Amino acid sequence: MQPTSLAFKDNVKRALNDRALQSALALAEGGFQKNRAAAAARLPEFEALRDAAKTLKDHTLAHLDLYLEAFEQKASEAGAVVHWARDDAEARAIILEICRKADAKSVTKSKSMVTEEIGLNEALETAGIQPVETDLGEHIIQLAGQKPSHILAPAFHVTKDKVSDLFAEHHGRPRVEEPEALLGEARAFLREKYFQADVGITGANFLIAETGSIVLVTNEGNAELTQGLPKVHIALTGIEKVVPTLDDAFLLLRLLARSGTGQDFSAYTTLLTGPKRSADRDGPEEFHIVLLDNGRSNMLGTGFQDMLRCIRCGACMNHCPVYLTAGGHAYGWVYPGPMGAVLTPGFIGIEEGQHLPNASTFCGRCEQVCPMRIPLPKMMRHWREDQFQKKLTPPTARYGLAIWGFFAKRPSLYQFGTTIAIAALGLLGRAKGRFRWLPLASGWTGSRDLPAPAGTTFQASWRKQRGRT
Amino acid sequence: MSASGRNDARAAVMARMREALQSGRDGEAKETVRARLAASAPTLVPARADLDPEARIQLFIDQAKAVQADVERIERFADLPETIADYFRRHNLPMRLVKATDDRLDQADWNGGLLEVRAGPPEADDPVGLSAAFAGIAETGTLMLASDTDHPTTLAFLPETAVIAVPSDRIARAYEDALHAFRQAGQPLPRSINLVTGPSRSGDIEQTLQLGAHGPKRLLVVLVDEASGDAPIADIKASAGHQ
């Protein structure tokens, strides 16, 4: 997928003026946020599970090579074929080759952000193979020619009216408006696609080293039909998804739905081990598992290793004031919100993704709700430092920081300067209590007033305060 | 891609991981991993379902209903056809079903009543699929289905209505306990283990919950109190604690 992350600021401006998007984003508070809080409150062990999950994943990542080896061996013993891909191009090549061997005309897909990461749909279309997205949200945006704006709810930004328009245009049936009717129509339309497909492509929420199984989680049941009906199943996922045992997978599954949608458990959790057995009457004859690196191993052993704990629940974006103002498309690539602000520069480079770690007020809500306790703000700060060192930060900001740094290292000079500046600003703004314009501060005053300072510095007040106690 | 290209990719990814983790993979790390894989146990199982058998069954029922499943509780497998026919009448469903071949289900006489019954995987237009669960999980009202020759997975996914029978003595406390039964039996896992928690759903249109996205719109769970003949799963408890 071609990133547009460099255009973040323009993307945000567009998003702010998009009323349909703004009304969709406003639903998150009464939906995702409320439901997550309720699910967490229903389970007394929720916080203890988060601690255990962090410990588990840290252990796994510290032994990632060994657990992947164990997974590969068990999966192969069960009859699956395990492939390795260094990058997106290798992953596309592997999948296209499997599709060609199966003489595939069409493939069904269940929602997978990793397939978005490698631009799989475009590659399939170029090769003359029709990709059919089956997740309702993915189906909607495939019809609209768009990309997901949320990792759980890809069509988060699309209004019901727009869905009616899209379905009427593409399904060749009279326009319907009720959500139930829309769902029924999508169900009927996609039903025959499952039976026509030669290959089914899914992601994998977890890989289990103990048994060589993959785990798929959906609410719609589309992954089960996607992998179960065609004669070939391909599961594409990142190397960080492995966990040691069945027990470990269920530890994480207890957190996944609660953190994301606020359900105790998703409607469907499926463990797949190997292809169709000789006596089975359904299931794929071939089962391929493609393990993708694409920048993940570069995060190991660095300050970004913690990010590899991510289980893609979506909680961070559901609670992020920036995401809920700008929407997912503004981030310009596959992964939006706080997790995207950390992952995207890792996957496509800090040059391309430089605006994303800055798209945060560091309010810390993402870290508060992350089931894997990933220190997201800290890692965004790591990227900002990296940017500064690579001189990617704009010159005005760099000079500004350099000047501030000069004074900050000289406390008496700093105090002298700030005392004068604050007193002057306090005096100037005394009449109205605020400024409508200030030199060098148009970024702030362009859209709102700057409150006038009280006239004394924090340090001065602090000294006074302490004298009193 | 050529086979050697594929091996190159594997070797390169492995090498990068090993370098990053600063390990030539000494014996100690290997032993840690081997031991953890060989003796797995749950780290933390919520106390929610630590109940006596009857209370646990009640929790299972409550949790299944909370996620929009319909639940019936009957005494004998022989009563299944009548229970299902009643349900069909109430929901105005055609008297036709396709079912798993299953010793427990087949204790009932499927040819005597009004139902038109066939065994095997469902076709695209079959309105109802009947299957039997390997276990039920009290914690979240979840059914665990195991695939084999006689239990095609599509029975629970393709038709618009799914009926799943589960013996009361197969209601486990937690997911881990039910899966531990496979370890205890020394069996390899079946191709597909499906955990089903309520009917299919989607919130993709304006975050409004709709039932019946691709899987069933309706899920009827039938709990049967008659002894299943299998080892009662309710007694299995995967031993606790790595930590």
XYZ file of C-alpha atoms in Angstrom:
712
model
C 0.000 0.000 0.000
C 1.355 3.412 -1.045
C 1.675 5.569 2.073
C 0.329 9.134 2.216
C 1.611 9.683 5.757
C 3.759 12.626 4.624
C 0.547 14.490 3.796
C -0.691 14.024 7.379
C -1.406 17.716 7.935
C -3.439 18.062 4.748
C -5.201 14.782 5.503
C -6.202 16.120 8.915
C -7.515 19.383 7.466
C -9.715 17.405 5.110
C -10.904 15.156 7.954
C -11.846 18.098 10.163
C -14.159 19.425 7.466
C -15.724 16.025 6.766
C -18.967 16.105 8.731
C -19.901 12.491 8.030
C -16.520 11.376 9.351
C -16.830 13.561 12.441
C -20.240 12.128 13.300
C -18.917 8.563 12.861
C -15.929 9.271 15.118
C -18.223 10.697 17.773
C -19.836 7.253 18.175
C -16.703 5.742 19.732
C -17.214 7.185 23.184
C -20.654 5.663 23.726
C -19.620 2.499 21.855
C -16.089 1.121 22.003
C -15.025 3.102 25.083
C -18.081 2.408 27.195
C -18.139 -1.269 26.223
C -14.475 -1.805 27.024
C -14.849 -0.212 30.436
C -17.865 -2.399 31.182
C -16.112 -5.589 30.059
C -13.053 -4.798 32.177
C -15.262 -4.045 35.184
C -17.041 -7.413 34.807
C -13.782 -9.331 35.213
C -11.995 -8.868 38.558
C -8.825 -10.448 37.162
C -8.585 -8.057 34.205
C -5.572 -6.092 35.463
C -3.778 -9.245 36.614
C -4.377 -10.753 33.154
C -2.750 -7.699 31.582
C 0.337 -8.189 33.742
C 0.485 -11.881 32.895
C 0.050 -11.128 29.195
C 2.930 -8.675 29.209
C 5.197 -11.170 30.960
C 4.194 -13.911 28.530
C 4.848 -11.848 25.432
C 8.159 -10.485 26.740
C 9.311 -14.046 27.337
C 8.181 -15.111 23.877
C 9.884 -12.198 22.116
C 13.125 -12.909 23.992
C 13.012 -16.420 22.488
C 11.255 -15.536 19.242
C 13.564 -17.486 16.931
C 13.183 -20.657 18.988
C 9.400 -20.454 19.280
C 9.101 -19.837 15.540
C 11.277 -22.880 14.871
C 9.075 -24.962 17.150
C 5.939 -23.621 15.466
C 7.315 -24.360 12.007
C 8.169 -27.913 12.978
C 4.767 -28.673 14.516
C 2.825 -26.992 11.703
C 4.809 -28.968 9.122
C 4.209 -32.219 11.002
C 0.485 -31.468 10.872
C 0.725 -31.071 7.101
C 0.804 -27.282 6.695
C 3.409 -25.628 4.470
C 5.311 -22.805 6.200
C 6.791 -20.014 4.066
C 9.034 -17.140 5.136
C 9.011 -13.653 3.625
C 11.582 -10.968 4.359
C 9.411 -8.184 2.978
C 6.160 -7.314 1.225
C 7.449 -8.209 -2.241
C 8.483 -11.704 -1.135
C 5.149 -12.276 0.582
C 3.242 -11.225 -2.557
C 5.395 -13.490 -4.712
C 4.775 -16.496 -2.450
C 1.011 -15.951 -2.377
C 0.760 -15.318 -6.127
C 2.698 -18.489 -6.825
C 0.348 -20.554 -4.659
C -2.672 -18.952 -6.376
C -1.248 -19.638 -9.840
C -0.563 -23.276 -8.973
C -4.182 -23.567 -7.832
C -5.222 -21.965 -11.131
C -7.154 -19.411 -9.104
C -9.660 -17.067 -10.755
C -11.015 -15.628 -7.529
C -9.993 -15.637 -3.875
C -12.075 -14.855 -0.815
C -10.441 -12.958 2.013
C -11.293 -12.387 5.637
C -10.083 -9.141 7.183
C -6.308 -9.035 7.473
C -4.285 -5.887 8.022
C -1.107 -7.772 7.070
C -2.536 -8.334 3.576
C -3.113 -4.555 3.431
C 0.474 -4.084 4.580
C 1.797 -6.006 1.564
C -0.717 -4.524 -0.907
C -2.057 -7.966 -1.722
C -5.331 -7.003 -3.398
C -3.606 -4.821 -5.990
C -1.095 -7.591 -6.721
C -3.872 -10.166 -7.145
C -5.825 -7.889 -9.486
C -2.730 -7.225 -11.586
C -2.273 -10.985 -11.884
C -5.864 -11.334 -13.105
C -7.160 -12.868 -9.861
C -10.222 -11.306 -8.273
C -9.917 -10.669 -4.518
C -13.267 -10.702 -2.687
C -13.304 -9.165 0.786
C -15.888 -10.941 2.972
C -15.799 -9.011 6.262
C -18.778 -6.647 6.025
C -16.665 -3.560 6.726
C -14.001 -4.636 4.216
C -16.699 -5.398 1.641
C -18.080 -1.876 2.032
C -14.742 -0.179 1.526
C -13.782 -2.520 -1.320
C -16.920 -1.353 -3.123
C -16.031 2.249 -2.301
C -12.462 1.785 -3.580
C -11.082 2.858 -0.204
C -8.743 1.552 2.468
C -9.636 0.581 6.073
C -9.751 3.480 8.537
C -9.786 1.263 11.642
C -8.184 -2.137 12.231
C -11.349 -3.669 13.756
C -14.025 -1.738 11.911
C -12.536 -0.930 8.497
C -15.621 1.038 7.432
C -15.761 3.002 10.681
C -15.906 6.235 8.644
C -18.730 5.235 6.282
C -22.292 6.308 7.098
C -25.303 4.037 6.671
C -26.561 6.234 3.831
C -23.325 5.803 1.964
C -23.512 2.018 2.469
C -27.021 2.074 0.940
C -25.688 3.985 -2.075
C -22.742 1.633 -2.541
C -24.849 -1.507 -2.279
C -27.479 -0.160 -4.687
C -24.746 0.697 -7.177
C -22.745 -2.530 -6.944
C -25.176 -5.287 -5.946
C -27.634 -4.473 -8.730
C -30.638 -4.551 -6.392
C -33.155 -1.948 -5.223
C -31.804 0.461 -2.599
C -32.368 -0.623 1.018
C -31.698 1.473 4.098
C -32.152 -0.520 7.291
C -28.925 -2.017 8.730
C -30.587 -5.431 8.945
C -31.586 -5.337 5.274
C -28.135 -4.120 4.273
C -26.517 -6.969 6.166
C -28.886 -9.503 4.578
C -28.029 -8.203 1.141
C -24.270 -8.415 1.732
C -24.722 -11.925 3.112
C -26.590 -13.074 0.009
C -24.168 -11.353 -2.363
C -21.063 -12.828 -0.737
C -22.519 -16.281 -0.141
C -21.951 -17.460 -3.706
C -18.452 -15.948 -3.741
C -17.378 -18.383 -1.023
C -18.343 -21.306 -3.212
C -16.727 -19.861 -6.347
C -13.390 -19.055 -4.721
C -10.381 -21.240 -5.521
C -8.289 -19.947 -2.626
C -9.198 -18.471 0.768
C -6.820 -15.965 2.376
C -6.877 -15.044 6.055
C -4.547 -13.516 8.609
C -3.835 -15.203 11.936
C -4.376 -13.656 15.350
C -1.971 -16.077 16.991
C 0.403 -18.917 16.097
C 0.760 -21.709 18.660
C 4.208 -23.295 18.888
C 3.015 -26.237 21.024
C 0.676 -27.561 18.342
C 1.553 -25.747 15.084
C -1.974 -24.285 15.044
C -3.119 -20.857 13.942
C -5.927 -18.956 15.688
C -8.544 -16.900 13.840
C -10.977 -14.570 15.587
C -14.077 -13.064 13.984
C -17.577 -11.991 14.919
C -19.117 -12.630 11.521
C -17.980 -16.213 10.890
C -16.486 -15.150 7.568
C -13.002 -16.481 8.312
C -14.443 -19.977 8.815
C -16.176 -19.901 5.424
C -13.140 -18.263 3.789
C -10.706 -20.944 4.947
C -13.093 -23.886 4.988
C -14.752 -23.881 1.572
C -11.996 -23.387 -1.083
C -9.464 -26.141 -1.735
C -6.500 -23.969 -0.716
C -6.112 -21.840 2.422
C -3.327 -19.285 2.845
C -2.793 -17.596 6.219
C -0.492 -14.571 6.174
C 0.761 -13.121 9.432
C 3.666 -11.370 11.140
C 6.442 -13.307 12.883
C 5.586 -11.654 16.219
C 2.235 -13.471 16.483
C 3.656 -16.699 17.903
C 2.886 -17.757 21.484
C 4.272 -20.857 23.202
C 1.164 -22.881 24.092
C -2.615 -23.265 23.836
C -2.898 -21.925 27.383
C -0.924 -18.832 26.424
C -3.155 -18.150 23.430
C -6.232 -18.197 25.660
C -4.621 -15.831 28.140
C -4.347 -13.296 25.309
C -7.781 -14.143 23.910
C -9.324 -13.184 27.260
C -7.935 -9.686 26.710
C -8.428 -9.270 22.962
C -12.194 -8.828 22.590
C -12.647 -7.147 25.965
C -10.114 -4.471 25.024
C -11.342 -3.976 21.474
C -15.099 -4.268 21.115
C -15.828 -4.773 24.808
C -17.190 -8.290 24.297
C -16.203 -10.968 26.818
C -15.292 -13.176 23.865
C -15.678 -12.793 20.115
C -18.422 -14.881 18.510
C -15.958 -17.155 16.714
C -12.496 -18.297 17.738
C -11.063 -21.014 15.528
C -7.940 -23.130 15.972
C -6.679 -24.649 12.741
C -4.089 -27.418 12.750
C -2.976 -28.705 9.358
C -5.108 -29.213 6.212
C -8.152 -31.461 5.713
C -7.547 -34.954 7.141
C -7.990 -37.854 4.743
C -11.366 -38.823 6.221
C -12.692 -35.261 6.692
C -15.601 -34.211 4.532
C -14.760 -30.510 4.450
C -11.732 -28.262 4.801
C -8.919 -27.178 2.463
C -6.599 -29.736 0.853
C -3.652 -27.362 1.112
C -2.835 -25.130 4.067
C -0.078 -22.542 3.611
C 1.207 -20.287 6.388
C 3.237 -17.255 5.292
C 5.364 -15.678 8.036
C 6.187 -12.057 7.280
C 9.072 -10.063 8.734
C 8.856 -6.704 6.889
C 10.674 -4.664 9.535
C 9.590 -6.589 12.617
C 12.928 -8.250 13.371
C 14.556 -4.803 13.164
C 12.489 -3.772 16.192
C 13.812 -6.692 18.279
C 16.523 -5.739 20.712
C 15.742 -2.019 20.320
C 13.596 0.482 22.208
C 10.727 -0.585 19.963
C 10.669 -4.270 20.951
C 7.748 -3.644 23.323
C 5.614 -2.731 20.309
C 5.840 -6.336 19.109
C 3.608 -7.308 22.042
C 0.679 -5.677 20.207
C -2.285 -8.017 19.623
C -4.138 -5.560 17.322
C -7.155 -5.061 19.585
C -7.726 -1.435 18.548
C -8.155 -0.084 22.099
C -5.466 2.589 21.645
C -7.180 4.202 18.655
C -10.624 3.844 20.221
C -9.439 6.025 23.097
C -7.098 8.430 21.258
C -8.244 12.065 21.011
C -6.114 12.534 17.885
C -7.489 9.439 16.118
C -11.031 10.357 17.130
C -10.564 13.803 15.596
C -8.541 12.976 12.486
C -9.885 9.508 11.649
C -7.807 6.583 10.399
C -7.194 7.698 6.827
C -5.239 10.770 7.951
C -2.435 8.484 9.152
C -1.881 7.571 5.528
C -1.040 3.878 5.845
C -2.406 0.577 7.184
C -2.096 1.091 10.934
C -3.706 4.236 12.393
C -3.884 5.674 15.892
C -1.157 5.381 18.533
C -0.098 1.855 17.521
C 0.200 3.093 13.939
C 2.186 6.133 15.032
C 4.794 3.729 16.415
C 4.555 0.893 13.881
C 4.339 2.893 10.653
C 7.737 4.605 10.936
C 9.188 1.166 11.789
C 7.691 -0.418 8.674
C 7.926 2.341 6.050
C 10.768 4.416 7.566
C 10.823 7.487 9.779
C 11.324 9.774 6.757
C 7.994 8.664 5.284
C 6.185 8.405 8.624
C 7.740 11.422 10.370
C 4.492 13.230 11.195
C 2.834 10.300 12.944
C 4.834 10.165 16.218
C 4.069 13.881 16.507
C 0.329 13.298 16.186
C -0.058 12.907 19.928
C -0.706 15.112 22.910
C 0.927 12.470 25.128
C -2.263 12.331 27.144
C -1.459 8.691 27.880
C -4.903 7.163 27.396
C -3.547 4.662 24.864
C -1.106 3.239 27.385
C -3.828 3.178 30.037
C -6.056 0.911 27.941
C -3.438 -1.158 26.092
C -3.995 -4.750 27.298
C -0.328 -5.519 26.636
C 0.848 -2.462 28.588
C 2.826 -1.106 25.648
C 4.383 2.259 26.547
C 3.091 3.938 23.383
C 3.841 7.577 24.341
C 7.394 6.628 25.308
C 7.958 5.003 21.937
C 6.518 7.979 20.064
C 9.080 10.035 21.972
C 11.819 7.627 20.820
C 10.784 8.343 17.236
C 10.829 12.093 17.865
C 14.389 11.788 19.174
C 15.354 9.701 16.169
C 13.831 12.348 13.916
C 15.702 15.134 15.656
C 18.987 13.268 15.290
C 18.302 12.641 11.611
C 17.488 16.328 11.199
C 13.978 15.580 9.949
C 12.396 18.061 12.358
C 11.614 21.422 10.653
C 14.353 24.106 11.053
C 12.159 26.499 13.080
C 11.443 23.788 15.624
C 15.106 22.774 15.703
C 16.297 26.350 16.258
C 13.563 26.929 18.794
C 14.605 23.833 20.724
C 18.281 24.797 20.462
C 17.570 28.246 21.903
C 15.421 26.775 24.647
C 18.131 24.195 25.333
C 20.769 26.917 25.627
C 18.781 28.669 28.347
C 17.539 25.515 30.057
C 21.142 24.479 30.671
C 21.825 27.839 32.354
C 19.222 28.062 35.161
C 19.980 31.600 36.350
C 19.851 32.984 32.800
C 16.664 30.955 32.218
C 14.997 32.383 35.319
C 16.069 35.912 34.473
C 14.717 35.632 30.908
C 11.427 33.972 31.824
C 10.740 36.371 34.680
C 11.023 39.317 32.296
C 9.094 37.615 29.481
C 6.244 36.457 31.701
C 5.988 39.816 33.429
C 5.911 41.565 30.050
C 3.290 39.191 28.626
C 1.236 39.496 31.802
C 1.317 43.261 31.534
C 0.494 43.321 27.828
C -2.392 40.915 28.184
C -3.780 42.399 31.362
C -6.629 44.242 29.663
C -8.236 41.295 27.884
C -6.644 38.356 29.691
C -5.785 36.768 26.326
C -3.923 37.329 23.074
C -5.492 37.099 19.640
C -2.092 37.292 17.980
C 1.539 36.938 19.047
C 4.696 36.894 16.941
C 5.994 33.341 16.212
C 2.836 31.819 17.745
C 0.468 31.883 14.768
C 0.220 28.063 14.945
C -1.650 28.561 18.190
C -3.338 31.937 17.726
C -4.510 31.132 14.200
C -7.410 29.121 15.554
C -7.723 30.193 19.198
C -6.640 32.812 21.709
C -3.627 32.367 23.948
C -4.469 33.011 27.610
C -2.255 35.720 29.078
C 0.128 34.494 31.790
C -0.476 35.554 35.371
C 2.639 37.696 35.484
C 4.895 35.477 37.590
C 6.714 32.311 36.551
C 5.966 28.820 37.847
C 9.314 28.724 39.592
C 8.594 32.000 41.378
C 5.175 30.760 42.513
C 6.728 27.511 43.640
C 9.275 29.299 45.816
C 6.534 31.412 47.343
C 4.305 28.391 47.894
C 7.025 26.382 49.572
C 7.836 29.262 51.881
C 4.273 29.119 53.089
C 4.108 25.458 54.069
C 9.880 -17.952 -5.963
C 12.475 -20.712 -6.119
C 13.009 -23.106 -3.243
C 16.445 -21.650 -2.588
C 14.959 -18.130 -2.484
C 12.558 -19.348 0.145
C 15.355 -20.855 2.244
C 17.310 -17.621 1.880
C 14.398 -15.699 3.357
C 14.101 -18.071 6.285
C 17.822 -17.970 6.984
C 17.921 -14.178 6.725
C 14.976 -13.626 9.077
C 16.381 -16.144 11.559
C 19.813 -14.523 11.428
C 18.365 -11.060 12.047
C 16.363 -12.302 15.044
C 19.384 -14.089 16.519
C 21.595 -11.079 16.103
C 19.011 -8.783 17.666
C 18.444 -11.127 20.593
C 22.192 -11.558 20.942
C 22.002 -15.256 21.209
C 23.822 -17.995 19.421
C 21.034 -19.909 21.080
C 22.928 -21.593 23.789
C 21.666 -24.722 25.478
C 20.040 -22.813 28.296
C 17.619 -20.853 26.103
C 16.742 -23.979 24.162
C 16.070 -25.856 27.385
C 13.827 -23.035 28.685
C 11.740 -23.179 25.530
C 11.617 -26.966 25.423
C 10.486 -27.179 29.044
C 7.822 -24.531 28.634
C 6.374 -26.263 25.575
C 6.450 -29.674 27.221
C 4.709 -28.715 30.459
C 2.139 -26.122 29.647
C -0.376 -24.871 32.179
C -2.626 -21.845 32.375
C -1.062 -18.808 34.011
C -4.270 -17.305 35.309
C -7.826 -18.561 34.960
C -10.570 -16.183 36.165
C -12.366 -17.460 39.266
C -15.745 -16.694 37.668
C -16.480 -20.334 36.833
C -14.980 -22.002 39.938
C -18.392 -23.330 40.889
C -20.052 -26.616 41.722
C -21.352 -28.465 38.654
C -24.956 -27.232 38.760
C -23.978 -23.577 39.344
C -21.475 -23.899 36.542
C -24.155 -25.146 34.167
C -26.338 -22.211 35.200
C -23.468 -19.797 34.500
C -23.020 -21.368 31.062
C -26.724 -20.838 30.326
C -26.704 -17.233 31.541
C -23.598 -16.364 29.580
C -24.890 -17.968 26.381
C -28.167 -16.056 26.689
C -26.263 -12.826 27.298
C -24.781 -13.161 23.811
C -28.177 -13.769 22.174
C -28.107 -17.570 22.041
C -31.345 -19.449 22.725
C -30.919 -22.213 25.294
C -33.077 -25.293 25.983
C -32.322 -27.843 28.669
C -33.679 -31.389 28.292
C -33.244 -34.710 30.056
C -32.558 -37.158 27.269
C -31.013 -37.185 23.806
C -34.132 -39.042 22.702
C -36.089 -35.797 23.269
C -33.963 -33.811 20.822
C -36.185 -34.125 17.714
C -39.273 -32.904 19.573
C -37.385 -29.983 21.191
C -35.971 -28.936 17.836
C -39.317 -29.286 16.038
C -40.935 -27.060 18.698
C -38.241 -24.450 18.202
C -38.742 -24.548 14.437
C -42.486 -24.020 14.866
C -41.956 -21.052 17.154
C -39.537 -19.457 14.692
C -41.435 -20.406 11.594
C -38.548 -22.416 10.165
C -38.914 -25.106 7.495
C -38.949 -28.612 9.024
C -35.661 -29.587 7.453
C -32.217 -30.086 8.935
C -28.816 -31.482 8.115
C -26.906 -33.051 10.971
C -23.647 -34.513 12.189
C -23.335 -38.263 12.537
C -22.894 -38.604 16.255
C -23.496 -41.419 18.719
C -25.195 -39.117 21.179
C -27.431 -37.401 18.626
C -28.293 -40.766 17.157
C -29.794 -42.025 20.381
C -32.854 -40.169 19.131
C -35.154 -41.441 16.425
C -34.840 -38.909 13.614
C -37.182 -40.612 11.169
C -40.363 -40.755 13.217
C -41.444 -37.116 13.302
C -42.174 -34.207 11.010
C -38.536 -33.297 10.460
C -36.814 -34.063 7.204
C -33.315 -35.074 8.272
C -30.102 -35.727 6.347
C -26.580 -36.425 7.636
C -23.419 -34.840 6.240
C -21.989 -31.440 5.359
C -24.600 -28.769 4.541
C -25.390 -27.425 1.071
C -25.676 -23.701 0.431
C -29.468 -23.703 0.859
C -29.836 -25.896 3.964
C -31.750 -23.784 6.499
C -30.579 -25.536 9.699
C -27.464 -27.424 10.783
C -27.357 -29.650 13.873
C -24.059 -30.527 15.488
C -22.791 -31.828 18.807
C -20.181 -29.951 20.785
C -17.042 -31.477 22.196
C -17.504 -29.283 25.276
C -19.116 -26.153 26.629
C -17.233 -23.390 28.467
C -19.062 -21.857 31.428
C -16.866 -18.746 31.616
C -18.377 -17.144 28.515
C -21.203 -19.482 27.420
C -18.991 -20.797 24.622
C -19.363 -24.064 22.708
C -16.289 -25.949 21.571
C -16.714 -27.994 18.390
C -14.121 -30.456 17.120
C -14.045 -31.381 13.440
C -13.771 -34.924 12.095
C -15.321 -37.106 9.416
C -18.705 -37.076 11.096
C -18.615 -33.486 12.360
C -18.095 -31.153 9.386
C -17.315 -27.617 10.590
C -19.638 -25.994 8.059
C -22.692 -27.342 9.948
C -22.256 -24.558 12.476
C -21.438 -21.826 9.949
C -23.289 -22.173 6.660
C -27.002 -22.530 7.557
C -28.979 -19.548 8.823
C -29.838 -21.406 12.023
C -27.354 -23.515 13.993
C -28.458 -26.021 16.609
C -25.701 -27.365 18.835
C -26.270 -30.035 21.461
C -23.967 -30.428 24.435
C -24.205 -32.827 27.384
C -24.361 -31.080 30.767
C -21.416 -33.119 32.043
C -19.276 -31.642 29.279
C -19.547 -28.066 30.582
C -15.997 -27.114 31.530
C -14.882 -24.289 33.735
C -12.469 -22.675 31.259
C -11.206 -23.008 27.674
C -7.901 -24.421 28.900
C -9.591 -27.289 30.761
C -11.514 -28.387 27.680
C -8.393 -28.252 25.501
C -6.444 -30.125 28.153
C -8.747 -33.059 27.455
C -7.014 -33.454 24.070
C -3.608 -33.499 25.775
C -4.821 -36.015 28.349
C -6.181 -38.273 25.648
C -2.843 -38.049 23.843
C -4.718 -37.110 20.678
C -3.434 -34.704 18.072
C -5.743 -31.715 17.659
C -8.463 -32.101 15.038
C -8.086 -29.958 11.907
C -10.516 -27.388 13.205
C -11.625 -26.505 16.708
C -14.384 -23.908 16.625
C -15.326 -21.909 19.684
C -18.788 -20.492 19.187
C -20.103 -17.747 21.477
C -23.567 -16.714 20.354
C -24.782 -16.267 16.792
C -22.802 -14.451 14.084
C -22.778 -10.666 14.394
C -21.425 -7.462 12.942
C -21.203 -3.870 14.119
C -19.750 -2.637 10.859
C -22.692 -0.422 9.900
C -22.595 2.619 12.186
C -21.528 0.473 15.155
C -25.031 -0.998 15.438
C -25.097 -4.675 16.420
C -26.727 -6.895 13.780
C -27.034 -10.670 14.060
C -26.362 -13.120 11.227
C -23.501 -11.580 9.286
C -22.083 -14.632 7.494
C -22.624 -17.346 10.049
C -25.977 -18.202 11.638
C -28.507 -15.547 12.513
C -29.874 -17.841 15.222
C -28.122 -20.224 17.604
C -30.024 -22.792 19.643
C -27.988 -24.518 22.352
C -29.534 -27.711 23.697
C -28.138 -28.900 27.013
C -28.779 -32.565 27.653
C -28.607 -33.837 31.237
C -28.290 -37.536 30.377
C -24.740 -38.867 30.972
C -22.790 -38.423 27.738
C -20.889 -41.687 27.971
C -17.669 -39.690 27.462
C -15.428 -38.885 30.378
C -17.092 -35.966 32.170
C -15.069 -32.932 31.144
C -16.344 -30.998 34.129
C -13.743 -32.705 36.315
C -10.742 -31.765 34.212
C -8.690 -28.908 35.521
C -5.537 -27.960 33.664
C -3.000 -27.580 36.461
C -2.173 -24.012 37.357
C 0.816 -21.869 37.053
C 4.119 -21.227 35.371
C 4.737 -18.395 37.729
